[in-house]
XYZ file of C-alpha atoms in Angstrom:
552
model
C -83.296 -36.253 7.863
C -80.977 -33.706 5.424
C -78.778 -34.104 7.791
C -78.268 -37.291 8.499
C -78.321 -38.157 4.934
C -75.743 -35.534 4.343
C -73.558 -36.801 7.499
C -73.979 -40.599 6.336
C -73.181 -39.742 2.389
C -69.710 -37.833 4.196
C -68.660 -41.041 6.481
C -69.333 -43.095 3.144
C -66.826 -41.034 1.225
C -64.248 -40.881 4.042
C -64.588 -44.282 4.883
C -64.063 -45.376 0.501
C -60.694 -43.293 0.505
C -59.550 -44.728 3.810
C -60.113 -48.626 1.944
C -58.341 -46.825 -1.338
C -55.521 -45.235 0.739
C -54.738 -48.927 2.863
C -54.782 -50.211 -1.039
C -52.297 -47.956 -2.341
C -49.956 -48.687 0.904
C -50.533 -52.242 0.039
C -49.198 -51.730 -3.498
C -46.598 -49.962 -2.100
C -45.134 -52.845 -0.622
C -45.888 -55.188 -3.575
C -42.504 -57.435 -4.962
C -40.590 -55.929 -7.439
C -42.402 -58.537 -10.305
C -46.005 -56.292 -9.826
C -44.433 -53.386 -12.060
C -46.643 -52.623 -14.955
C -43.695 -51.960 -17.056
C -43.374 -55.735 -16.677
C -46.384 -56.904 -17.753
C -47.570 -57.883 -21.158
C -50.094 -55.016 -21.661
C -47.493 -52.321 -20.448
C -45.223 -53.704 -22.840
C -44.861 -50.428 -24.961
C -43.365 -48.831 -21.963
C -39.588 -49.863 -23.169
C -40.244 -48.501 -26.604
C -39.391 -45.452 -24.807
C -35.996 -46.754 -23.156
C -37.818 -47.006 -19.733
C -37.297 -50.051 -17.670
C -37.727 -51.542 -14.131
C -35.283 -49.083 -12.619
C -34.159 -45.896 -14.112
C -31.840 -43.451 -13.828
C -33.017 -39.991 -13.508
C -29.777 -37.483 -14.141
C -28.494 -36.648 -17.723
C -25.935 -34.181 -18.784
C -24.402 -35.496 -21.365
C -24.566 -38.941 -19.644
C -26.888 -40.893 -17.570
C -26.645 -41.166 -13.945
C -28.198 -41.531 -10.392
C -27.698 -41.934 -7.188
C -29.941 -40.634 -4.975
C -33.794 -41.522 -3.291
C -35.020 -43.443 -5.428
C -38.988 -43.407 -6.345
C -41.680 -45.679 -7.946
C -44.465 -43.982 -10.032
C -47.663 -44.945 -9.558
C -50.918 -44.976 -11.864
C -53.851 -42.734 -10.523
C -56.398 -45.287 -12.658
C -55.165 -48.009 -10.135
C -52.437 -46.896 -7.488
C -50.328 -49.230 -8.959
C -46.299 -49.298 -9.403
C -45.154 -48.429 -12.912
C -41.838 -48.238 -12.818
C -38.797 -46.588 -10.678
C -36.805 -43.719 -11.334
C -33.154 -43.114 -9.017
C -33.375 -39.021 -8.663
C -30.045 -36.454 -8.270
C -28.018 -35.845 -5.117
C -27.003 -32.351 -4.903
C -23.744 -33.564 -6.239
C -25.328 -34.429 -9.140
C -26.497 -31.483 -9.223
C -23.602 -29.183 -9.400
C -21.804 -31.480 -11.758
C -24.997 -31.251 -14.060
C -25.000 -27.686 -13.901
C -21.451 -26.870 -14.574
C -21.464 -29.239 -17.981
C -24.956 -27.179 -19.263
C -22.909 -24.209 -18.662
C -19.969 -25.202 -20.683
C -22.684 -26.907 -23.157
C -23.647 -23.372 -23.452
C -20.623 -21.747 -24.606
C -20.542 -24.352 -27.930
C -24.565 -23.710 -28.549
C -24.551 -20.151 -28.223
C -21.819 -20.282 -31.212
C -24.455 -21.655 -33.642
C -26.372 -19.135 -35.552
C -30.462 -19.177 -34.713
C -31.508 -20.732 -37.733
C -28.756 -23.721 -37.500
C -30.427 -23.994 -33.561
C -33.837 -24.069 -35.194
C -33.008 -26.727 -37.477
C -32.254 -28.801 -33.975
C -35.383 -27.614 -32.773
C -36.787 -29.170 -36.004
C -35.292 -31.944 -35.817
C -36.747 -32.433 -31.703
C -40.087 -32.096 -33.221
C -40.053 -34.829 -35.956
C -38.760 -37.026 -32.774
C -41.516 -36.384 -30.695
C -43.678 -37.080 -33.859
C -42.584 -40.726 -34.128
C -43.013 -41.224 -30.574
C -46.150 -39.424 -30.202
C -48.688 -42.537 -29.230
C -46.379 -43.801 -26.852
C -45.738 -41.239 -25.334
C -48.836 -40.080 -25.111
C -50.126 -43.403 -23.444
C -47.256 -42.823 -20.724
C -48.760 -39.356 -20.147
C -52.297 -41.370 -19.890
C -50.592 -43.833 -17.655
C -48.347 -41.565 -15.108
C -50.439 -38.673 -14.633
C -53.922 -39.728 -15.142
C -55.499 -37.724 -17.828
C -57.230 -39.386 -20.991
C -55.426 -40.840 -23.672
C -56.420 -38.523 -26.087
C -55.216 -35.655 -23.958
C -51.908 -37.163 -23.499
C -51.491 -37.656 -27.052
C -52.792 -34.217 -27.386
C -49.949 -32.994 -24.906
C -47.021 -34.236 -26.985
C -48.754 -32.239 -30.014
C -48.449 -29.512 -28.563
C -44.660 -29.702 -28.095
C -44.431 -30.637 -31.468
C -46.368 -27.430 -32.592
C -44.160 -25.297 -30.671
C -41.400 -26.872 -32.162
C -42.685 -25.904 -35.318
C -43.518 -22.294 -33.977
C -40.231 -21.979 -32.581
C -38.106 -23.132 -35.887
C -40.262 -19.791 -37.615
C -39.055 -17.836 -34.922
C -35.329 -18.953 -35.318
C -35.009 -16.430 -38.479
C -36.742 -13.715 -36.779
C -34.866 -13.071 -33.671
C -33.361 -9.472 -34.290
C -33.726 -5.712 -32.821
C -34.375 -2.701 -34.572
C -32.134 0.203 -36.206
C -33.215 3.384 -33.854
C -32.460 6.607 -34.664
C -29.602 7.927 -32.861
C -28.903 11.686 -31.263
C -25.429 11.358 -32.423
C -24.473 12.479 -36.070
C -22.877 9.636 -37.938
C -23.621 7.355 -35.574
C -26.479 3.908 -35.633
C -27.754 2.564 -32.474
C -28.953 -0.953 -32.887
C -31.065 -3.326 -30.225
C -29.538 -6.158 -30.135
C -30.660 -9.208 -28.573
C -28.750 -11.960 -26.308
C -29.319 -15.396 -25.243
C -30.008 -14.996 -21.364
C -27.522 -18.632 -20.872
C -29.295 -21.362 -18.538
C -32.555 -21.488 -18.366
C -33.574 -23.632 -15.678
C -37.218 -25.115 -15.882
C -39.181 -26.824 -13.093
C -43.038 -28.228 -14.296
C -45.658 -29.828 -12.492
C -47.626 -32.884 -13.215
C -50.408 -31.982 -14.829
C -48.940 -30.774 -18.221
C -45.440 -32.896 -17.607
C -44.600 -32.816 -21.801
C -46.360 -29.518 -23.010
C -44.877 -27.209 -20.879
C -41.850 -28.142 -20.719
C -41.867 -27.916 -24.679
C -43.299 -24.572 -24.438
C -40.220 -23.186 -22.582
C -37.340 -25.929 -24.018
C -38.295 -25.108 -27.744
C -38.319 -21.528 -27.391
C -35.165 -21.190 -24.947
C -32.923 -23.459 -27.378
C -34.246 -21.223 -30.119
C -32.245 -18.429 -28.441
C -29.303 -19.849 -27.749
C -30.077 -20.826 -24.242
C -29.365 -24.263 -22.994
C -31.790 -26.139 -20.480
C -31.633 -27.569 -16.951
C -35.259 -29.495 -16.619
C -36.889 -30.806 -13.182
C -40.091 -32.223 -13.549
C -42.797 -33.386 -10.920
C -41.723 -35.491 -8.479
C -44.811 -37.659 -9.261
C -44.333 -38.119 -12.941
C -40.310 -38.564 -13.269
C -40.990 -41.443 -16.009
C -42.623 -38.520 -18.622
C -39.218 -36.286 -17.920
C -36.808 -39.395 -18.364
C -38.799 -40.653 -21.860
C -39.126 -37.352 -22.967
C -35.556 -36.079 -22.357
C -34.159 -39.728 -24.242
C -35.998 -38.328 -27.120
C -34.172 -34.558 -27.243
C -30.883 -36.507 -25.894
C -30.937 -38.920 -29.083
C -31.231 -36.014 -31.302
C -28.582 -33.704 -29.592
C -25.854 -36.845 -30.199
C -27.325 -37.149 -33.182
C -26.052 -33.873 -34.223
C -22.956 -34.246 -31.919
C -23.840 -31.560 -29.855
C -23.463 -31.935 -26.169
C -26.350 -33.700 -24.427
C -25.601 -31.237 -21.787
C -27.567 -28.527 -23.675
C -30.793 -29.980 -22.372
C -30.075 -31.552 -19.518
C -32.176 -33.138 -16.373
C -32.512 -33.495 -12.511
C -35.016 -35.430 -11.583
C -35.692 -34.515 -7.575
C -37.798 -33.026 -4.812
C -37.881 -29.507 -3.528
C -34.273 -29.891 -2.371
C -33.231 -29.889 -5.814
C -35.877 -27.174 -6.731
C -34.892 -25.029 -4.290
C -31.371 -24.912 -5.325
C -32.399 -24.193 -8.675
C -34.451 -20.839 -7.524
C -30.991 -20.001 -5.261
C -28.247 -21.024 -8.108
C -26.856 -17.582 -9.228
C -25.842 -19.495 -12.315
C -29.174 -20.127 -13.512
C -30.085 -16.381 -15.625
C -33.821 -17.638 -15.453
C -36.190 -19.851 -13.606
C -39.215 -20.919 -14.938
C -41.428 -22.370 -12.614
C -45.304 -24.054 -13.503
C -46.833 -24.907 -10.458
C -49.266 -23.916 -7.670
C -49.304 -20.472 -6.134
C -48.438 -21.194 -2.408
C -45.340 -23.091 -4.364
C -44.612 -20.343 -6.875
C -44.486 -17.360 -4.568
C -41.826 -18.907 -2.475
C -40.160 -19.791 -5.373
C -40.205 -15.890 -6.087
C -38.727 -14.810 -3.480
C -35.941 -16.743 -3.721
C -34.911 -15.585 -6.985
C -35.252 -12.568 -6.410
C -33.481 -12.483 -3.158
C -30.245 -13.084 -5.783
C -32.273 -10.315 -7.970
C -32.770 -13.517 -10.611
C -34.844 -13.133 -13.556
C -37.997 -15.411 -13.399
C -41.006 -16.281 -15.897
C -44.221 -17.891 -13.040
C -47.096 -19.581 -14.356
C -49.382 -20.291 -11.688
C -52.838 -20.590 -10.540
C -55.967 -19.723 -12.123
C -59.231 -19.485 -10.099
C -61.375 -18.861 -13.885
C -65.179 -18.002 -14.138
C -67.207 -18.275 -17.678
C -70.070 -15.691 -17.046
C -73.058 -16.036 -18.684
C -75.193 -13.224 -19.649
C -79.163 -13.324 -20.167
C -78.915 -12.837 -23.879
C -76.250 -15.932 -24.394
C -76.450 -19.061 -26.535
C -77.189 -21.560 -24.272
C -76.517 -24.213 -26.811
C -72.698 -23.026 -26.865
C -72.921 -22.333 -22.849
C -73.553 -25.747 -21.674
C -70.798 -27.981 -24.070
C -68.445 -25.269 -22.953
C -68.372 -24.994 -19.191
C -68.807 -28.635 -19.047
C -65.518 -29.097 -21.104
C -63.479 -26.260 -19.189
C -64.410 -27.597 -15.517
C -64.537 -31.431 -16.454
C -61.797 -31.484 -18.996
C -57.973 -33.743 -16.910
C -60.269 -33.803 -13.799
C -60.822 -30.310 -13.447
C -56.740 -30.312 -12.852
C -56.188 -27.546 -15.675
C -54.729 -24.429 -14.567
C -57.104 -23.004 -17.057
C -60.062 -24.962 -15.875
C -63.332 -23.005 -14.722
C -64.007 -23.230 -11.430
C -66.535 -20.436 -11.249
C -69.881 -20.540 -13.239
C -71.328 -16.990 -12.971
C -75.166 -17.067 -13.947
C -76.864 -13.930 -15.103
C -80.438 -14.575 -12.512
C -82.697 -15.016 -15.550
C -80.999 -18.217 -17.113
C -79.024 -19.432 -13.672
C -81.982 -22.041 -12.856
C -81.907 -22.992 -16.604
C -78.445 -23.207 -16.975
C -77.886 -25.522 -13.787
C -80.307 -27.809 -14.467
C -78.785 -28.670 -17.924
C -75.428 -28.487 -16.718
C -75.675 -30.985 -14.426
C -77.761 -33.079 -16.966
C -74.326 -33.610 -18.738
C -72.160 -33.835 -16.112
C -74.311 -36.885 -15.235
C -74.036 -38.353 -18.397
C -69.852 -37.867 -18.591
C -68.297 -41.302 -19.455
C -65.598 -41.981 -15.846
C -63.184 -44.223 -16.499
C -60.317 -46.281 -18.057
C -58.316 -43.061 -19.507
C -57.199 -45.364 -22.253
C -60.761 -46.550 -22.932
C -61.393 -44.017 -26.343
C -64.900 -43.272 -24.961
C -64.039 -42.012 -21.656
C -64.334 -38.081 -21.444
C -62.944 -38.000 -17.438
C -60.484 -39.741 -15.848
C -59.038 -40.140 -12.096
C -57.453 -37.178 -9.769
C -53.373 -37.814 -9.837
C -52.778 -38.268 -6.110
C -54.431 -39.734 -3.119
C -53.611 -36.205 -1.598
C -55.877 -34.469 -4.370
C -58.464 -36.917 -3.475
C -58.375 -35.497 0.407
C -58.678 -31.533 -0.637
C -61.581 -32.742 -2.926
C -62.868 -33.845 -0.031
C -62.291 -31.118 2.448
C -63.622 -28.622 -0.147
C -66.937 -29.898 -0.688
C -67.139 -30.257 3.164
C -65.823 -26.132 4.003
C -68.307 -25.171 0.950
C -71.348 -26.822 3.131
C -70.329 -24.948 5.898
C -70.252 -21.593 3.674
C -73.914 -22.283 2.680
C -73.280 -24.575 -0.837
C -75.635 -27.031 -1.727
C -74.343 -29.972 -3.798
C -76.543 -30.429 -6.952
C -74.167 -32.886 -8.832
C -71.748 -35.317 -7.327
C -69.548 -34.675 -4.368
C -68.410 -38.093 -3.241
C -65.681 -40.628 -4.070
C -65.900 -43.174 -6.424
C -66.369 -46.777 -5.005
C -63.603 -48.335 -7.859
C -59.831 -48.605 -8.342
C -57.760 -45.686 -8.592
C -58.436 -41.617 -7.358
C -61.730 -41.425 -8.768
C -64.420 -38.880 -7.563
C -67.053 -37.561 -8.607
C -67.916 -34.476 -11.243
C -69.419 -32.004 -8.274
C -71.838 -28.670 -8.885
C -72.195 -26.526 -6.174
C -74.272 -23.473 -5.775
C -76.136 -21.276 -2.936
C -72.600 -19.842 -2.073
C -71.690 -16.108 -2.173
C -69.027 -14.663 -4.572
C -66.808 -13.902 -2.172
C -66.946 -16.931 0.190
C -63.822 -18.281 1.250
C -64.028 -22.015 -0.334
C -64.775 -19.490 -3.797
C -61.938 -17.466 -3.379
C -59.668 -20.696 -3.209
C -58.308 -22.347 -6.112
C -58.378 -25.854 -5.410
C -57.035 -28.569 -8.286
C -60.414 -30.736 -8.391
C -63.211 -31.009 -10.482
C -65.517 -28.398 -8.109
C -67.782 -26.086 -9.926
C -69.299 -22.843 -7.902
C -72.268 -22.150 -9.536
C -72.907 -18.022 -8.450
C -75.953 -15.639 -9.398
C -75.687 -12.160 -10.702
C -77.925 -9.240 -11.841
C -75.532 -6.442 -13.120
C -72.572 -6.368 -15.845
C -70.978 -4.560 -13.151
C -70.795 -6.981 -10.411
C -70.427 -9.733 -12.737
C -67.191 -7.988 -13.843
C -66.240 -7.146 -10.536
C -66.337 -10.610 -9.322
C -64.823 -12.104 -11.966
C -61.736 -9.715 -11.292
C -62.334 -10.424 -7.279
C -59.903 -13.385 -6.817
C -56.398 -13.511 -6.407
C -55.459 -15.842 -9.349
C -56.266 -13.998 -12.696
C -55.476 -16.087 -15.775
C -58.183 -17.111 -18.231
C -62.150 -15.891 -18.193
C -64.670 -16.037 -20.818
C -68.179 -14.373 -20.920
C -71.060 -15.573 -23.212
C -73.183 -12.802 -24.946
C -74.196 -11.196 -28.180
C -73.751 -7.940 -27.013
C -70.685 -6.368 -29.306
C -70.530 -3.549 -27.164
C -70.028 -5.446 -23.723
C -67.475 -7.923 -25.495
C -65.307 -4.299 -26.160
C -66.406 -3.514 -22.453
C -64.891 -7.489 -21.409
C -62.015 -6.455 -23.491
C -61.217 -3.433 -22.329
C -59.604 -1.650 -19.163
C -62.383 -2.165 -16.802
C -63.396 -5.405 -17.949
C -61.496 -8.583 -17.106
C -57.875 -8.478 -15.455
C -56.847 -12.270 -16.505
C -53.971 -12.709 -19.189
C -56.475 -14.622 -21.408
C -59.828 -12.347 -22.186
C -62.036 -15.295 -23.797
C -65.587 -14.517 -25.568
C -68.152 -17.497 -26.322
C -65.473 -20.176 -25.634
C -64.526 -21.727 -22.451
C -61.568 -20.810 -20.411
C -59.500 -23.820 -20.943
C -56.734 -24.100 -22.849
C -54.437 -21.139 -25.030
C -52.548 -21.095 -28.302
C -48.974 -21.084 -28.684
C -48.676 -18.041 -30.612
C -50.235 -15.580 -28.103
C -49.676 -14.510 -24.792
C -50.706 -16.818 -21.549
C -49.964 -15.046 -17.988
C -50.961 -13.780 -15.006
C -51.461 -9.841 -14.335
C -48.510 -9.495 -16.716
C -48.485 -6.463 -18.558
C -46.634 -7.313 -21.117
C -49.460 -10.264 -21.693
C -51.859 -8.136 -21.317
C -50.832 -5.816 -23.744
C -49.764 -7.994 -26.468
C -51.072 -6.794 -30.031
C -53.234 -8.687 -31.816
C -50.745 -9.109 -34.438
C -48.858 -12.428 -34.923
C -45.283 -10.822 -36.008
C -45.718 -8.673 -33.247
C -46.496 -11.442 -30.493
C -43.978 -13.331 -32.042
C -41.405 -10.806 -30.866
C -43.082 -10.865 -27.336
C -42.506 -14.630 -26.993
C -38.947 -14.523 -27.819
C -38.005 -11.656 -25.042
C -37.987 -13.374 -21.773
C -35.507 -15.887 -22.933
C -33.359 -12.991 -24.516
C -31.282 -9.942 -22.979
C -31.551 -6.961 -24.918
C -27.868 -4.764 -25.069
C -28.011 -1.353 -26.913
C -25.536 -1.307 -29.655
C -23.828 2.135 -30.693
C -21.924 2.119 -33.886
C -19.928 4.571 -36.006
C -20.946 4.702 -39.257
C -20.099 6.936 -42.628
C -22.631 8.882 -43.700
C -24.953 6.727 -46.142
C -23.243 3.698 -44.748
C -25.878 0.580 -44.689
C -26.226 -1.268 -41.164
C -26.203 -4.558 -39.746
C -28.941 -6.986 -41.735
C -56.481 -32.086 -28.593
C -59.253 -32.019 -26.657
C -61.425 -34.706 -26.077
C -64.732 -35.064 -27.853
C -68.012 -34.789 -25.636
C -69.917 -36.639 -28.644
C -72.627 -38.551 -26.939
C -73.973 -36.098 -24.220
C -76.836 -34.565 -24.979
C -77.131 -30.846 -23.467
C-alpha cells in the first residue's frame, strides 16, 4: 500500500508539471498585448526605462541586434517583457570602447572614483522599491528579498567609497643602502563579470563597486533568464556615468548566452573574469581562462550543513535551519542543504522542523506575508523532481513535502528528507531546490568529517555551548568552508569579510576590519614592487524576510 501511495503521489506530481509546462508553452505563444509590462498593475516597470522590447548592449550607447528573448515570471510563467541580446560583433565593439573607457578612468585618482561609486549608490537608493519589485518579478524571490538585494549594492557602495582612500602598499625595508622599496598597487584594467539569476543585482554590485573603486572598468553579462534586472540596473550606473561625463563605456553590458560567456572566459583582453554560477558551469569556465593563464575570482556552489550538537539551543536551532534551507526557495548558494542531528535531539529536532516548514506562508512573492516563493525555471522544477525520486532510491524517507504545487507558476513544495547516509550520492549533490537531508551523528568527529566530506565547501554553522568545540569548529581540523558560522544559519555573509570556496586567502583572513579591507581590494589590483633612490633621511611616497507567525 506504501507503495502504491508513493507511486500514485509521483504520477500526481509528474502529471501537475506536465499541465504547468503545456501552460508555459501556451504563454509562450501569447500576442504581443499579454506583456505584463503592459498592463496596469505592472505599470511601475517603465519607471525603470524598460519597455515592450529592449535593447540589451550598452557601451556608451544602446544597441542590439541579436536573439532576442522574453522574460518570464516564475509566480505565473508569464511574458514580462523582451530584451534583443549582443552578436559577437557587438561584442568586440563593446569591448574595445571599455578598454579605451579605461585609459580616461584609470587617470582619476581613487577617491575622485569613489565619489562615482557614491554617487551609484544614492541612485540605486531612489530606485530601490522598484527595483526591488523587478527582482520579485523576474527571478522569483520575495519582495522583501529583492528589495533586500538592491541594499546590498548600495552597502557595498558605501563600503567601497571607504575603501577608495585606503588603497595603498607598504614602505618595506630594503637590502640596498639609500634605497626605499615600495608595494605599489595597480588597477588589473577590464574586469569582466558574468552572474547568475539568483542574486542578479547584489553580486554584480559586489564586484562593480569594488572593481571601479580600483580603477578597473566593467564588462557585465547577466543570466540569460533575468536580462530585464541587468538592463534596469545598468540605466541606473549609465545615468550617473553621463552624469559625470565619463564614458558609459566604463561599465558596460552584453546581455547573451554562453556564446557570449564563453568569449568572455577566452578574451585575452579581459585581466579578470568573475564568474557566479554553478559548479559544472564554473569549472569549465576555469579552464578556459586559464588555458590563456587569465586571472579569475569563482564563486560557486555550496552543498552547507548546520550541525547540531546535543547540548544546543533548540529555540535558536529550529528558526535558523528553517530560514537557511527555505529562505529564495532554497536557491541560495549559501542555503543549507544538510541538517546534521547529534542522535539525542535528531527525533526532536525533525519533528519541530517540519512543524514550521508546514506552517511557511507559499505564495504571491509580492504578498508582504509570504515567507517562500516559486523555483525560477520550469527546469528547476524537473531536478526537484528527480532528486526527491534518486533520494527514495538511496533509502530517504520524505517527512515534509516533496511534490509540486497544484497553482500557477514553479511552485513546489518545502521537502525534509531523512533515513539517508552521509555519503549517499543524492547528499553529496548540490542541487538548487528547497531539499533538506536530515542525517544522524554520534561523534564531534564524524560530524566534522562529514561536514568537510562534500565537494562544495562554502558556508557551515554548528549549534553548541561548548567554547572549546567552537575553537575546535574554528580551527584547522574543524570546518574547511570559507564561512565558519557558530549559532547562526549558513545563509547569507557580510560585505566586509571574506566569502569563498577553499580559498586560502579567505580562509585566512584576520579578524580585523582594516586588515580584510586590504584583502577585498587585492583581486581587482596588481601589485608591482617599486625601488626608489632616496637621500638618506629623505621622506617617501604618502534583508531577510521575517518568519513572524510560525511557531517553532
Amino acid at each position: 500500500m506504501q507503495r502504491c501511495l508513493t507511486l500514485t503521489l509521483a504520477w500526481h506530481s509528474r502529471l501537475l508539471l506536465r499541465k504547468q509546462i503545456a501552460s508555459v508553452r501556451c504563454h509562450q505563444s501569447a500576442a504581443m498585448s499579454s506583456l505584463l509590462i503592459n498592463q496596469p498593475k505592472y505599470s511601475w516597470l517603465k519607471e525603470l526605462g524598460l519597455s515592450e522590447d529592449n535593447l540589451g548592449v550598452y557601451n556608451g550607447s544602446w544597441g542590439g541586434s541579436g536573439e532576442v528573448v522574453t522574460s518570464y515570471c516564475p509566480a505565473n510563467n508569464e511574458p514580462i517583457a523582451r530584451v534583443t541580446q549582443a552578436t559577437l560583433a557587438e561584442y568586440e565593439e563593446t569591448v574595445q570602447k571599455a578598454r579605451e573607457a579605461w585609459k580616461v578612468w584609470a587617470d582619476i585618482p581613487a577617491p575622485k572614483r569613489g565619489e562615482i561609486v557614491r554617487q551609484i549608490g544614492d541612485a540605486l537608493r531612489k530606485k530601490i522599491k522598484v527595483l526591488g519589485s523587478l527582482v520579485s518579478l523576474e527571478m522569483g524571490k520575495i519582495y522583501v528579498e529583492g528589495v533586500g538585494e538592491v541594499q546590498e549594492y548600495v552597502d557595498v557602495c558605501d563600503y567601497a567609497v571607504g575603501l577608495s582612500r585606503m588603497i595603498g602598499g607598504p614602505i618595506l625595508p630594503s637590502e640596498r643602502p639609500g634605497h626605499a622599496l615600495l608595494e605599489q598597487w595597480n588597477p588589473v584594467g577590464l574586469v569582466g563579470i558574468i552572474t547568475a539569476f539568483n542574486f542578479p543585482v547584489a553580486v554584480y554590485g559586489w564586484n562593480n563597486a569594488i572593481a571601479l573603486t580600483c580603477g578597473n572598468v566593467c564588462l557585465w553579462k547577466g543570466a540569460p533568464t533575468t536580462p530585464l534586472t541587468s538592463v534596469a540596473v545598468t540605466k541606473i550606473v549609465a545615468e550617473v556615468l553621463e552624469q559625470n561625463n565619463l564614458p558609459g563605456a566604463i561599465c558596460s553590458m552584453t546581455c547573451g548566452g554562453a556564446d557570449i560567456g564563453t568569449a568572455m572566459a577566452k578574451d585575452e583582453r579581459v585581466d579578470l573574469l568573475s564568474f557566479t554560477g554553478s559548479t559544472h558551469v564554473g569549472k569549465h569556465v576555469a579552464m578556459m581562462v586559464q588555458e590563456r593563464f587569465g586571472r579569475k575570482l569563482l564563486e560557486l556552489g555550496g552543498n552547507n550543513a548546520i550541525i547540531v550538537f546535543e547540548d544546543a539551543d533548540l529555540n535558536l536551532v529550529v528558526p535558523s535551519a528553517v530560514f537557511a534551507s527555505v529562505g529564495t526557495a532554497g536557491q541560495r548558494c549559501t542555503t543549507t542543504r544538510r541538517l546534521i542531528l547529534h542522535e539525542s535531539v535528531h527525533d526532536k529536532v525533525v519533528e519541530r522542523v517540519a512543524k514550521a516548514y508546514k506552517q511557511v506562508r507559499i505564495g504571491d512573492p509580492w504578498d508582504p506575508s509570504t515567507l517562500y516563493g516559486p523555483l525560477h525555471t520550469i527546469q528547476a522544477v524537473e531536478q526537484y523532481l528527480a532528486a526527491i525520486e534518486q533520494a527514495k532510491q538511496q533509502g530517504g524517507t520524505v517527512v515534509c513535502g516533496g511534490k509540486v504545487m497544484d497553482r500557477p507558476g514553479n511552485y513546489v513544495e518545502p521537502t525534509i528528507i531523512t533515513g539517508l547516509p552521509h555519503d549517499a550520492p543524492i547528499v553529496h549533490t548540490e542541487t538548487f531546490v528547497p531539499i533538506l537531508y536530515v542525517l544522524k551523528f554520534n561523534t564531534e568527529e564524524e560530524a566534522f568529517a562529514w561536514n568537510n566530506e562534500v565537494k562544495q565547501g562554502l558556508s557551515s554553522s554548528i549549534f553548541t555551548k561548548d567554547l572549546g568545540r567552537v575553537f575546535r569548529w574554528m580551527g584547522p581540523k574543524g570546518s574547511d568552508c570559507g564561512i565558519v558560522n557558530v549559532n547562526i544559519p549558513t545563509s547569507g555573509a557580510e560585505i566586509g569579510g571574506a566569502f569563498g570556496v577553499h580559498v586560502l586567502q579567505d580562509i585566512c583572513s584576520p579578524l580585523h576590519l582594516r586588515l580584510i579591507s586590504a584583502k577585498k581590494l587585492r583581486p581587482w589590483l596588481s601589485c608591482e614592487n617599486v625601488s626608489v633612490a632616496t637621500r638618506t633621511g629623505g621622506t617617501g611616497p604618502t534583508q531577510n524576510a521575517s518568519f513572524s507567525g510560525v511557531s517553532w
